[in-house]
Short mmCIF file of C-alpha atoms in Angstrom, two decimals:
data_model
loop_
_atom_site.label_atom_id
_atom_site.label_comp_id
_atom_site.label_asym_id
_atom_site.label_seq_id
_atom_site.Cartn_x
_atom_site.Cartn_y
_atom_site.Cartn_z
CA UNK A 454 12.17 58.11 -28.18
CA UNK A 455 9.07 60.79 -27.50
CA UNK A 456 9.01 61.68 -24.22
CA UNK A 457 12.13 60.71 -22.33
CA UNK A 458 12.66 62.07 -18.85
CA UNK A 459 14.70 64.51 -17.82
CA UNK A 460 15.18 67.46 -15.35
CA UNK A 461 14.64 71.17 -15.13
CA UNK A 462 18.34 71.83 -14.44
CA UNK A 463 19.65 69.18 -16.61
CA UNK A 464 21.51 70.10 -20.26
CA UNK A 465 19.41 70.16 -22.66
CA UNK A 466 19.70 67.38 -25.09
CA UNK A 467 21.11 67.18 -28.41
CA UNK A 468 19.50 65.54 -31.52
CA UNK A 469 22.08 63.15 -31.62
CA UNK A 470 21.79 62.53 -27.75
CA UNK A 471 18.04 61.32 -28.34
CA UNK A 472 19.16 59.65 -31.13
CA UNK A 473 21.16 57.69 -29.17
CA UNK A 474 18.94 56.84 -26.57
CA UNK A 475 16.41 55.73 -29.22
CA UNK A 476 18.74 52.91 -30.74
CA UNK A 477 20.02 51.61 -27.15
CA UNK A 478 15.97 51.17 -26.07
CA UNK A 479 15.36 50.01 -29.32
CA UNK A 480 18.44 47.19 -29.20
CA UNK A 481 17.68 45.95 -25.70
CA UNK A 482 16.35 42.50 -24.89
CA UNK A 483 14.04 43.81 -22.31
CA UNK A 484 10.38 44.89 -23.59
CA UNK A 485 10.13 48.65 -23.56
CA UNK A 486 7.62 50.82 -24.39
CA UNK A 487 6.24 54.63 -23.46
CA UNK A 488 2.48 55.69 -22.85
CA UNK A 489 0.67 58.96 -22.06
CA UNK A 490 -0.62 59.61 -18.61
CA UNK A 491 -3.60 58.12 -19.89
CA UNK A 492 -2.38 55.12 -21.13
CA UNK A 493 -1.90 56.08 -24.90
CA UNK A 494 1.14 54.07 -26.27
CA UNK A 495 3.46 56.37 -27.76
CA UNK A 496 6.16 53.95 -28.27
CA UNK A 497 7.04 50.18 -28.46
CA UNK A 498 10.50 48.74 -29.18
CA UNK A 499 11.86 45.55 -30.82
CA UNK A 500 11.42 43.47 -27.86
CA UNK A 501 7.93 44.51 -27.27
CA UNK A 502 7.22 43.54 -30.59
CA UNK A 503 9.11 39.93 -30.15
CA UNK A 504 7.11 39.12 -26.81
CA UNK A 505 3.51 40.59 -27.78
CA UNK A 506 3.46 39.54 -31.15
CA UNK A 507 2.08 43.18 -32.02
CA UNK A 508 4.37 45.71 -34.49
CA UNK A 509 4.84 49.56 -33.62
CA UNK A 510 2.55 50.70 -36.06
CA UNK A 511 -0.39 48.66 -34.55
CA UNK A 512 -0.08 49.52 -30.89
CA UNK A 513 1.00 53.12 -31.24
CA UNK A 514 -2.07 55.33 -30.38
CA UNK A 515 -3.42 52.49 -28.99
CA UNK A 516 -4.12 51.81 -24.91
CA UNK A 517 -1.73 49.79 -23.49
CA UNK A 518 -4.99 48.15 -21.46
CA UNK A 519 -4.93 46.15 -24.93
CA UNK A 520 -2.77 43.72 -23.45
CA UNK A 521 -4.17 43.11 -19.99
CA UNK A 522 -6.40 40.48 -19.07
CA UNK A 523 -9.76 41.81 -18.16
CA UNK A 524 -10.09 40.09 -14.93
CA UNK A 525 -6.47 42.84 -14.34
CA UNK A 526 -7.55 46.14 -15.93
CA UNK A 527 -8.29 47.63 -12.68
CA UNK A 528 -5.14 46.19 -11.19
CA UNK A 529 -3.06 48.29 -14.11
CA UNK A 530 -5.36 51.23 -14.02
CA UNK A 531 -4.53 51.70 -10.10
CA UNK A 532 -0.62 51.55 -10.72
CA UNK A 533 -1.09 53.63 -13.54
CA UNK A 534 -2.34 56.38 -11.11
CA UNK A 535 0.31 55.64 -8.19
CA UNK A 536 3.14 55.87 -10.92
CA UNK A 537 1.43 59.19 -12.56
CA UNK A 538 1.86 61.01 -9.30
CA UNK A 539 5.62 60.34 -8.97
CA UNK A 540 5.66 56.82 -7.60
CA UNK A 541 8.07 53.99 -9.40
CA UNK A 542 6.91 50.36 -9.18
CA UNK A 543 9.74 47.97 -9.59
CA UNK A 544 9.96 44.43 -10.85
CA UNK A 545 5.94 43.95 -10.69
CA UNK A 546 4.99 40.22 -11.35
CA UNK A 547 1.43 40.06 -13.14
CA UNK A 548 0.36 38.59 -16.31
CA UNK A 549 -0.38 40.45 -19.95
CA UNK A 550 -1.84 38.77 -23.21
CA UNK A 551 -0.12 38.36 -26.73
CA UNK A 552 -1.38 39.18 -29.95
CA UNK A 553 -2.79 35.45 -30.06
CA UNK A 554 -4.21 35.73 -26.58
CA UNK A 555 -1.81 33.81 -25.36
CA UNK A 556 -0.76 34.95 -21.58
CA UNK A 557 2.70 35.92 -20.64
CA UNK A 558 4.12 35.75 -17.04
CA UNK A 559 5.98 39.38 -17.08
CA UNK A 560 7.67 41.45 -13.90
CA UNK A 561 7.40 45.09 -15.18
CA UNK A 562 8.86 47.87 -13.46
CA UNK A 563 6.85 51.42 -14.19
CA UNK A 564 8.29 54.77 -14.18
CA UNK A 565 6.97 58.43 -14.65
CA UNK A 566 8.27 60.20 -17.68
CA UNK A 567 8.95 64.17 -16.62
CA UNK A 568 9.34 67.11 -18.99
CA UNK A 569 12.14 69.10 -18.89
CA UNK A 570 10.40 71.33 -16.02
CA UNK A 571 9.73 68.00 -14.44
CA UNK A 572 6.38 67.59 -15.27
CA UNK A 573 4.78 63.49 -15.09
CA UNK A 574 3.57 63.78 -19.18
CA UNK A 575 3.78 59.60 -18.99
CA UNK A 576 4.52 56.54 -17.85
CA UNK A 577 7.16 54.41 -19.30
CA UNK A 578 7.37 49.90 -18.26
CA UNK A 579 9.69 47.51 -18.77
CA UNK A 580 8.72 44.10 -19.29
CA UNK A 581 10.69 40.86 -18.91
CA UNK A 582 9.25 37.44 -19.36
CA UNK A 583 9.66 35.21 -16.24
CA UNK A 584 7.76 32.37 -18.03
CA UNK A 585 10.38 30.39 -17.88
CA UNK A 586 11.93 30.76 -14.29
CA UNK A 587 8.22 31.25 -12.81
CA UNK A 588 8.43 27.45 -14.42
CA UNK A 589 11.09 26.56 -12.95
CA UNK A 590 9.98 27.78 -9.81
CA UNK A 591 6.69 26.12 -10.02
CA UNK A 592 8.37 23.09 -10.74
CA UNK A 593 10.67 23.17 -8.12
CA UNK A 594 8.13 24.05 -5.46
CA UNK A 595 6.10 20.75 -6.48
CA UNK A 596 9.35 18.75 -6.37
CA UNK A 597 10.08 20.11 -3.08
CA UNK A 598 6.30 19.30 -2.01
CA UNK A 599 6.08 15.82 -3.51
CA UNK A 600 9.52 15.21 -1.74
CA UNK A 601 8.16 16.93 1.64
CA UNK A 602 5.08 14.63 1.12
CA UNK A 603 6.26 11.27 0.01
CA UNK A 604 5.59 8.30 1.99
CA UNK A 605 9.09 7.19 0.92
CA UNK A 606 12.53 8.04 2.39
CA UNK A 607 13.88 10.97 0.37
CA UNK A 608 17.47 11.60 1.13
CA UNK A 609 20.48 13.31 -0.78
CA UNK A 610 24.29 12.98 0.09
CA UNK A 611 27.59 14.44 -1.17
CA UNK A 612 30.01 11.55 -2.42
CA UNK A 613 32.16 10.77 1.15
CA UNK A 614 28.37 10.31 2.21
CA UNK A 615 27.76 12.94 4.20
CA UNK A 616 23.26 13.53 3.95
CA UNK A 617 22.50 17.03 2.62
CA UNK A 618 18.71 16.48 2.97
CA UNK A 619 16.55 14.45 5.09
CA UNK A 620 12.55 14.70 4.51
CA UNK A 621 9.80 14.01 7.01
CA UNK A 622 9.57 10.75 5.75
CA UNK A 623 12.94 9.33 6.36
CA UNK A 624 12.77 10.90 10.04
CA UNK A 625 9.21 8.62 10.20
CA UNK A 626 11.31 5.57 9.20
CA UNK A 627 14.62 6.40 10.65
CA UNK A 628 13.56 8.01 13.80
CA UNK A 629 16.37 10.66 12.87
CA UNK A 630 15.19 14.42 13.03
CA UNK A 631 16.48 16.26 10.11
CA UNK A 632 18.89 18.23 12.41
CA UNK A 633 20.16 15.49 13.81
CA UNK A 634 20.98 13.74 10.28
CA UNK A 635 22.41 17.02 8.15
CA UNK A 636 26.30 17.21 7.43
CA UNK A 637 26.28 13.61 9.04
CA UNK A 638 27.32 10.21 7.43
CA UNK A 639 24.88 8.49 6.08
CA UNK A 640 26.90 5.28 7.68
CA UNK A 641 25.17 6.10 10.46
CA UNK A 642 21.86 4.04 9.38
CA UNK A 643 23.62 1.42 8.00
CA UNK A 644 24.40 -2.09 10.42
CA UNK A 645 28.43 -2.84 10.63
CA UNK A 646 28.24 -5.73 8.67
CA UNK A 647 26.69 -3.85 6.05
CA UNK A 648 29.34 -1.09 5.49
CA UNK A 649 30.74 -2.22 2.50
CA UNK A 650 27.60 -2.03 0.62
CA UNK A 651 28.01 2.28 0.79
CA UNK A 652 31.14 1.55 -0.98
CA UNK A 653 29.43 -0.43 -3.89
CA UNK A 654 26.98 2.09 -3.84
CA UNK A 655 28.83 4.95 -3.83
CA UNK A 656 31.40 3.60 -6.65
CA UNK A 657 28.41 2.65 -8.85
CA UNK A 658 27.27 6.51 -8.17
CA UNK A 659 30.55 7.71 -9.25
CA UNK A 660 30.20 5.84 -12.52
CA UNK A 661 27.21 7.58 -13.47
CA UNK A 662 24.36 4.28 -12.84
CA UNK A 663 21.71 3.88 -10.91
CA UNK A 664 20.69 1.65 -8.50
CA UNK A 665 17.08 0.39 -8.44
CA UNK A 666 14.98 -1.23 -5.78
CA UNK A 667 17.81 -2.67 -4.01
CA UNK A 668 16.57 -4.82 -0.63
CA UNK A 669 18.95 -4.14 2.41
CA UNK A 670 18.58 -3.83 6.09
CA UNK A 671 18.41 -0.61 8.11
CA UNK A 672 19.34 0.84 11.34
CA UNK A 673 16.60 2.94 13.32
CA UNK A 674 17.50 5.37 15.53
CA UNK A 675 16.42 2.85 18.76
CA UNK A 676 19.21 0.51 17.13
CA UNK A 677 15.85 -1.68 15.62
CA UNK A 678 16.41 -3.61 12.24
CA UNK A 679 14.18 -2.55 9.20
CA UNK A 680 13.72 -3.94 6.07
CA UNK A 681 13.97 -1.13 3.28
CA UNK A 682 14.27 -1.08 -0.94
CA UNK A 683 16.48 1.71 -1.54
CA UNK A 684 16.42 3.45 -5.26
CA UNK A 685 19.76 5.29 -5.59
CA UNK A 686 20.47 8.19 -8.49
CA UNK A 687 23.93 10.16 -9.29
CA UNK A 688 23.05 14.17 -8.88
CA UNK A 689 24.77 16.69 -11.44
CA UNK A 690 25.91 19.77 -11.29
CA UNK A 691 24.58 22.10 -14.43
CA UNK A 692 27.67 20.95 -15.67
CA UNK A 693 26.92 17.30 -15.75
CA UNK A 694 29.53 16.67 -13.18
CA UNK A 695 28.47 13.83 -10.71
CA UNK A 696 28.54 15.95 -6.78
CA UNK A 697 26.51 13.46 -5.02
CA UNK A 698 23.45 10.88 -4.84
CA UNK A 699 19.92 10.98 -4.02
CA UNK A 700 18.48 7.85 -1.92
CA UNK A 701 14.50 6.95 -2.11
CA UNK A 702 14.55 4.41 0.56
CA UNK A 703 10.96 2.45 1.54
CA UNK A 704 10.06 0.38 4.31
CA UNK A 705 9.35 -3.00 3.27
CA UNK A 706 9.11 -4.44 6.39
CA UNK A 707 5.53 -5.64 6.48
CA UNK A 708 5.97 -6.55 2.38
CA UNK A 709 8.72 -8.51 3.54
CA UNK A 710 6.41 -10.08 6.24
CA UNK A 711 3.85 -10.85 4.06
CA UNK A 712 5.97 -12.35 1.39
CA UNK A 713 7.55 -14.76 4.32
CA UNK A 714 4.18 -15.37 5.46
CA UNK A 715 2.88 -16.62 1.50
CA UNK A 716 5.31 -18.38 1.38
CA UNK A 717 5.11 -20.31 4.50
CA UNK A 718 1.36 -20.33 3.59
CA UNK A 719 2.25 -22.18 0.21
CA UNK A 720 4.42 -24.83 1.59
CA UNK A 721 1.81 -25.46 4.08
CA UNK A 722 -1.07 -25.64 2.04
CA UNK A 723 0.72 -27.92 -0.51
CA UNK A 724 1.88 -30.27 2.44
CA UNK A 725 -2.17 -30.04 2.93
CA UNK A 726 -2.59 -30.67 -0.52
CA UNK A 727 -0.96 -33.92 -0.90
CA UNK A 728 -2.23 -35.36 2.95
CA UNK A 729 -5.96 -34.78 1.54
CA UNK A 730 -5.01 -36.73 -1.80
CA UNK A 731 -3.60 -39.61 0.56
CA UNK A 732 -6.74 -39.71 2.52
CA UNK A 733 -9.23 -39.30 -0.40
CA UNK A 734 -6.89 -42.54 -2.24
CA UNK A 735 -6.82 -44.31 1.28
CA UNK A 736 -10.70 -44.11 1.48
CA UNK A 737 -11.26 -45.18 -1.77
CA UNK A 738 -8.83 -48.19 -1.43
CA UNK A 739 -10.86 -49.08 2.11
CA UNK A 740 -14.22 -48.47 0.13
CA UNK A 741 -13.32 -51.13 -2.76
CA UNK A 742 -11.46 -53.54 -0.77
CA UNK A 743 -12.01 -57.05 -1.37
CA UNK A 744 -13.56 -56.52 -5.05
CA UNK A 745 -16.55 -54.54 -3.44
CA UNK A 746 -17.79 -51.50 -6.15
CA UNK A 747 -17.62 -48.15 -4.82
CA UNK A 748 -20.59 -46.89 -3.54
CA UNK A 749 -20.56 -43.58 -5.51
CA UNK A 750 -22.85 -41.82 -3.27
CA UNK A 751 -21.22 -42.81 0.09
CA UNK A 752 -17.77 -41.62 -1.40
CA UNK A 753 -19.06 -38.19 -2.78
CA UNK A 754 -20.71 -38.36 0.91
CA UNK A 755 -17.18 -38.60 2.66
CA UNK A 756 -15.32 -36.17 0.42
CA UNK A 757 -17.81 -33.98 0.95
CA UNK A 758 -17.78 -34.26 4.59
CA UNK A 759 -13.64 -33.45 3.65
CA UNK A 760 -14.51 -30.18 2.16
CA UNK A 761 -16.43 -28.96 4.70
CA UNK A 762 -13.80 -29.32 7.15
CA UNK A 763 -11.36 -27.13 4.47
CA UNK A 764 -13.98 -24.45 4.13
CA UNK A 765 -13.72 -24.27 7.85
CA UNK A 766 -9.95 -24.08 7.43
CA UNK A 767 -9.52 -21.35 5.02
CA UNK A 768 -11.80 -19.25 6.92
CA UNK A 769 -9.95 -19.00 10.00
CA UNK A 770 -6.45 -18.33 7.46
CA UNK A 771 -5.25 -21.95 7.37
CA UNK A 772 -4.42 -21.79 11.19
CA UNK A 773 -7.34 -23.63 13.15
CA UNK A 774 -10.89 -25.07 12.91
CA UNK A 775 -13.33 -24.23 15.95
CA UNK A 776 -14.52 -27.40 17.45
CA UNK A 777 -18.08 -26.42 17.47
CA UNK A 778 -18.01 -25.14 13.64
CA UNK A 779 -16.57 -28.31 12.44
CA UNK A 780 -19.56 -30.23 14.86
CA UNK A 781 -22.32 -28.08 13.28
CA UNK A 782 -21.14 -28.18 9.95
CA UNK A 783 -20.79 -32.12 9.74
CA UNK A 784 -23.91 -32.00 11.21
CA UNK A 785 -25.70 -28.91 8.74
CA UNK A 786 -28.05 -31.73 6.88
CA UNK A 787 -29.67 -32.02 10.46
CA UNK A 788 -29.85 -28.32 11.75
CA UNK A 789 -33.11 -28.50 12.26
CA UNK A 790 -33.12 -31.27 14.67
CA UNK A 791 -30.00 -29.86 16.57
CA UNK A 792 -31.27 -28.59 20.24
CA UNK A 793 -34.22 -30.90 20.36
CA UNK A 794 -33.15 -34.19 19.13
CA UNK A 795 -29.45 -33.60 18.53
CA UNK A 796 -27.88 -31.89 21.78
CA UNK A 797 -24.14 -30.19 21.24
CA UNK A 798 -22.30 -29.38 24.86
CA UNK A 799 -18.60 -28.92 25.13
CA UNK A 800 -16.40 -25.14 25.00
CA UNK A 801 -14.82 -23.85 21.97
CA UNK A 802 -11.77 -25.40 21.25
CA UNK A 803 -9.15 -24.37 18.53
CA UNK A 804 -7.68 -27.73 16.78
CA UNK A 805 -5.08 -28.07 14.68
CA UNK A 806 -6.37 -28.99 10.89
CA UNK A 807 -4.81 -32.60 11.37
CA UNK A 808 -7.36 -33.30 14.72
CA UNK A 809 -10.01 -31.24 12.53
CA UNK A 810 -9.73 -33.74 9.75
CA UNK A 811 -9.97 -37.28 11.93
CA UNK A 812 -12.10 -35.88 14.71
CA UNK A 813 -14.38 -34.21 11.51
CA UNK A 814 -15.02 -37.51 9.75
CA UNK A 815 -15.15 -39.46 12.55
CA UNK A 816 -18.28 -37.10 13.27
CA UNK A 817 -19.55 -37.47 9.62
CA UNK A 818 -19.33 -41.47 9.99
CA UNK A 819 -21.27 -41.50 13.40
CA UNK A 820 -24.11 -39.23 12.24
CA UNK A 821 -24.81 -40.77 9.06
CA UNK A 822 -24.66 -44.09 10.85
CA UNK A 823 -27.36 -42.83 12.97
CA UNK A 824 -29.54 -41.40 10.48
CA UNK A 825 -29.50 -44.64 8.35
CA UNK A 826 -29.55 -47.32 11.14
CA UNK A 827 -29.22 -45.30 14.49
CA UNK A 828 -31.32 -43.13 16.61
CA UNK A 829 -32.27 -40.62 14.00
CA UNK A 830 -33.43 -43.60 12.01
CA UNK A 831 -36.85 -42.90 13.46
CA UNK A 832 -38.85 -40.29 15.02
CA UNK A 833 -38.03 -40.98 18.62
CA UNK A 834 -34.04 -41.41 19.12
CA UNK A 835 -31.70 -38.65 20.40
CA UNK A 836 -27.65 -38.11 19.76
CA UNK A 837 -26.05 -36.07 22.73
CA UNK A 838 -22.40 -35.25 21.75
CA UNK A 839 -20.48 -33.55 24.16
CA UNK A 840 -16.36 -32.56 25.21
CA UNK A 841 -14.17 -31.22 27.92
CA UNK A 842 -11.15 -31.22 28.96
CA UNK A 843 -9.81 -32.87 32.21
CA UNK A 844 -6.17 -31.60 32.83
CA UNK A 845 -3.93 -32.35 29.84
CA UNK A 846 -6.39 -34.80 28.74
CA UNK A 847 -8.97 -34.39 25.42
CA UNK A 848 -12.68 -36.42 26.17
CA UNK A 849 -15.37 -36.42 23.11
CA UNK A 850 -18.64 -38.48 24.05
CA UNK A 851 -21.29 -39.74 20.89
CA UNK A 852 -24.23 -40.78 23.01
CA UNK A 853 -27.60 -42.25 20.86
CA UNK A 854 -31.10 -43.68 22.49
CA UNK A 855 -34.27 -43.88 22.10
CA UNK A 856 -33.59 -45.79 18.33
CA UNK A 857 -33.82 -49.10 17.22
CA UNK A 858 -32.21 -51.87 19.29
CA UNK A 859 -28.25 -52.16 18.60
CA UNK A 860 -26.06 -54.83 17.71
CA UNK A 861 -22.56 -55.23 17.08
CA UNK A 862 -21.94 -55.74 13.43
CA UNK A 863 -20.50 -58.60 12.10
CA UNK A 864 -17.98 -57.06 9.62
CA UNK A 865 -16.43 -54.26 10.06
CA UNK A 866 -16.63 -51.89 6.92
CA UNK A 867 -14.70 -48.70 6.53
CA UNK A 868 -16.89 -46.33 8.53
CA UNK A 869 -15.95 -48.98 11.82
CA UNK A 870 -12.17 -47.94 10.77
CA UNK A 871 -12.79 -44.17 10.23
CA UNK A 872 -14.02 -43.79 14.26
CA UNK A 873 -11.82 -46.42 15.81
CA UNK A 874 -8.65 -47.12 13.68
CA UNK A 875 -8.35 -43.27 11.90
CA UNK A 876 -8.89 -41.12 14.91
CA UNK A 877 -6.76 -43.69 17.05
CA UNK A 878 -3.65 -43.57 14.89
CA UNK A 879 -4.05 -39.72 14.15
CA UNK A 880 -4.61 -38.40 17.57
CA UNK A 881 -2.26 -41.22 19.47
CA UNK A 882 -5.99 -41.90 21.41
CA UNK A 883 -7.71 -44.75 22.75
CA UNK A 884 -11.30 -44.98 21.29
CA UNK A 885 -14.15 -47.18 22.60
CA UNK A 886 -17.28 -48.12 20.88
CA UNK A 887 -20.08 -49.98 22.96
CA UNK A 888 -22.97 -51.24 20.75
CA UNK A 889 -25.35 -51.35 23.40
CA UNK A 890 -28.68 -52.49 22.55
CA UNK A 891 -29.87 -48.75 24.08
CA UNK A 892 -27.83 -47.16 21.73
CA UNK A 893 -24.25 -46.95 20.35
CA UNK A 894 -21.33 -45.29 22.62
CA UNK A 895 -18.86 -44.02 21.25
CA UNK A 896 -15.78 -41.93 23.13
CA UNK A 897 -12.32 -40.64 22.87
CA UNK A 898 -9.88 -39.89 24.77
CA UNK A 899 -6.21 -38.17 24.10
CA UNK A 900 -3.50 -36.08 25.02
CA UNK A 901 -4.70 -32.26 24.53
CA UNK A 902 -2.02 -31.22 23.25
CA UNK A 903 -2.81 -33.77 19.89
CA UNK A 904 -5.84 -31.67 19.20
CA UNK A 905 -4.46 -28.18 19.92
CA UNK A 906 -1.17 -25.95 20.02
CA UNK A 907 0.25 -23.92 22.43
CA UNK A 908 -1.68 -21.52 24.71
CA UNK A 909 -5.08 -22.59 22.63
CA UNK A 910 -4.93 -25.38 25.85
CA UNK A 911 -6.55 -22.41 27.68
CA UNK A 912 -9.37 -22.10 25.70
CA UNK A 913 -10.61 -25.56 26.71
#
């Protein structure tokens, strides 16, 4: 090879010597080549032709700048000059370009070439490709991220179970610093009656499966219960021996919640379900009793006074219906007249969807009385309807004057049943009705906790 170093003092080299030299630089895997102290290649072995793509006979004579990136000349012109005054650069990571512009990841280590009175007359480089472990690395540093990152559990453990790793996300679910978890059993998160799932786990590890979304139960560091899925994977050597597991555990707690809470939701809303079909059936057997036709309009009337007491329901999640809403909106085809003819006193009051339904239509029935025979009627009359709550006891007041004179009917139909009969048997109430000729009164009275659960009594 032209140019190779060599020192003042040294023996001077023989033909076959050089040759010598030549075939070992020539046979080695590494990329090799020679330049002038000016970057002139003046030689280029084998392996610089299997990496760049480009033969001897095209690069010789050539500057080696051919095969940096522009956006790096002036990073290879500077070494150039450091190694051209007697400095070496070792195992240099930077990137150089292919004969088909592709770029190569390469770690070159540059050394001055010396005459044999020790003169720099070159440089010579070696170039390996590190595109595949600069891969690797890349790869592993965004596995390592995405497991530093995760929202998930990510844990790994020899097979006796003793955790190797431990990322911020299990110490988030776990309460269990990283410290404290390393070279310890991974028993420790797991309840006593639970031990002999590890076993399973581990045996199914040892037989090469893997074990997906598996729902268990969770000790916390506090000694607190959590639900958790836990994914489970053998780990290999390079060998393909099985040396341990990886664990991607997530807290399903609040899923778990959720799904208990739909489900009670469903049971609930198809106990609802089938109660509504009883009362629509039930009013249309009072409605047609005794051979009478239905009065279409009157029925739609009444279911629709039904659906506006669900609406009310499903907007407060199935739970409770506000006494005023339900008030106002079995009274909505009469806004306009509510705070001058139609006066609403009484606090908010949560009841339970079964008071909501009788107290609701009794409500419908007494208004549309009013509007069609009652004081709303005409242009004079006035409906006060008002509540409270006296101790454990539940008061509702319909109070109408100023209408046409009242009498007591002679037949009872089915809107007579809805406020006396319905709300009596659904609330366990007593209900009076006085047609007075100054106006219907009509009241209720029941237990308060009929109409509303729990600590809702303190709302009243």
């Amino acid at each position: 090879m032209h140019g190779m170093p060599g020192a003042s003092n040294a023996p001077r080299a023989t033909d076959d010597d050089a040759a010598y030299l030549a075939a070992i630089v020539n046979a080695s895997a590494d990329a090799i080549f020679g330049t002038t102290v000016d970057g002139i290649i003046r030689s280029w072995n084998a392996a610089c032709e299997r990496m760049l793509g480009y033969r001897a006979a095209e690069m010789i004579g050539q500057s080696i700048l051919n095969i940096v990136p522009p956006e790096l000349k002036q990073e290879a012109l500077s070494i150039r000059a450091r190694v051209s005054v007697g400095a070496s650069i070792e195992s240099f990571e930077t990137v150089r370009l292919a004969k088909d512009g592709r770029p190569i990841e390469v770690a070159i280590t540059y050394s001055p070439i010396r005459d044999g009175l020790g003169q720099i007359i070159g440089v010579s480089g070696i170039l390996r490709d590190v595109t595949t472990i600069k891969t690797a690395q890349r790869s592993a540093a965004m596995l390592a991220a995405i497991v530093t990152s995760s929202s998930d559990g990510v844990v790994s453990k020899t097979l006796d179970g003793t955790v190797t790793s431990w990322n911020k996300s299990a110490e988030r679910i776990f309460g269990f610093s990283e410290g404290e978890m390393i070279n310890r059993s991974i028993r420790t998160i797991i309840p006593g009656e639970r031990q002999a799932e590890e076993d399973r786990i581990l045996a199914t590890v040892v037989s090469g499966e893997m074990i997906d979304n598996f729902e268990t139960v969770r000790l916390r560091k506090d000694g607190a219960l959590i639900d958790v899925s836990v994914t489970v994977s053998p780990v290999r050597d390079p060998a393909g021996r099985i040396i341990g597991a990886s664990k991607i555990v997530r807290d399903i707690t609040d899923k778990r919640q959720t799904r208990e809470q739909l489900r009670t939701l469903l049971a609930e809303v198809n106990h609802r379900s089938k109660n509504l079909l009883s009362l629509v059936q039930a009013i249309a057997r009072q409605m047609t009793r005794h051979g009478r036709p239905l009065d279409l309009d009157r029925f739609l009337q009444r279911l629709q006074a039904i659906a506006s007491n669900q609406d009310l329901l499903i907007q407060n999640d199935w739970r409770f219906i506000p006494l005023r809403d339900l008030v106002h909106a079995q009274l909505s085809a009469f806004r306009d007249l509510i705070g001058n003819r139609i006066a609403i006193d009484g606090p908010q009051i949560e009841l339970t969807p079964e008071a909501a339904q009788a107290i609701g239509l009794a409500v419908h029935e007494l208004i549309t009385n009013a509007a069609r025979h009652g004081a709303l009627s005409g242009n004079d009359g006035r409906v006060a309807i008002d509540w409270r709550c006296d101790g454990d006891d539940f008061d509702m007041s319909w109070r109408e004057s100023g209408g046409p004179a009242v009498a007591s009917p002679e037949q009872r139909g089915f809107g007579s049943r809805v406020i006396t009969d319905m709300v009596r048997a659904g609330l366990d109430a007593s209900v009076e009705i006085d047609y007075a000729a100054s106006g219907l009164r009509w009241h209720l009275n029941c237990p308060l906790q009929r109409i509303s659960r729990g600590s809702l009594h303190a709302r009243c």
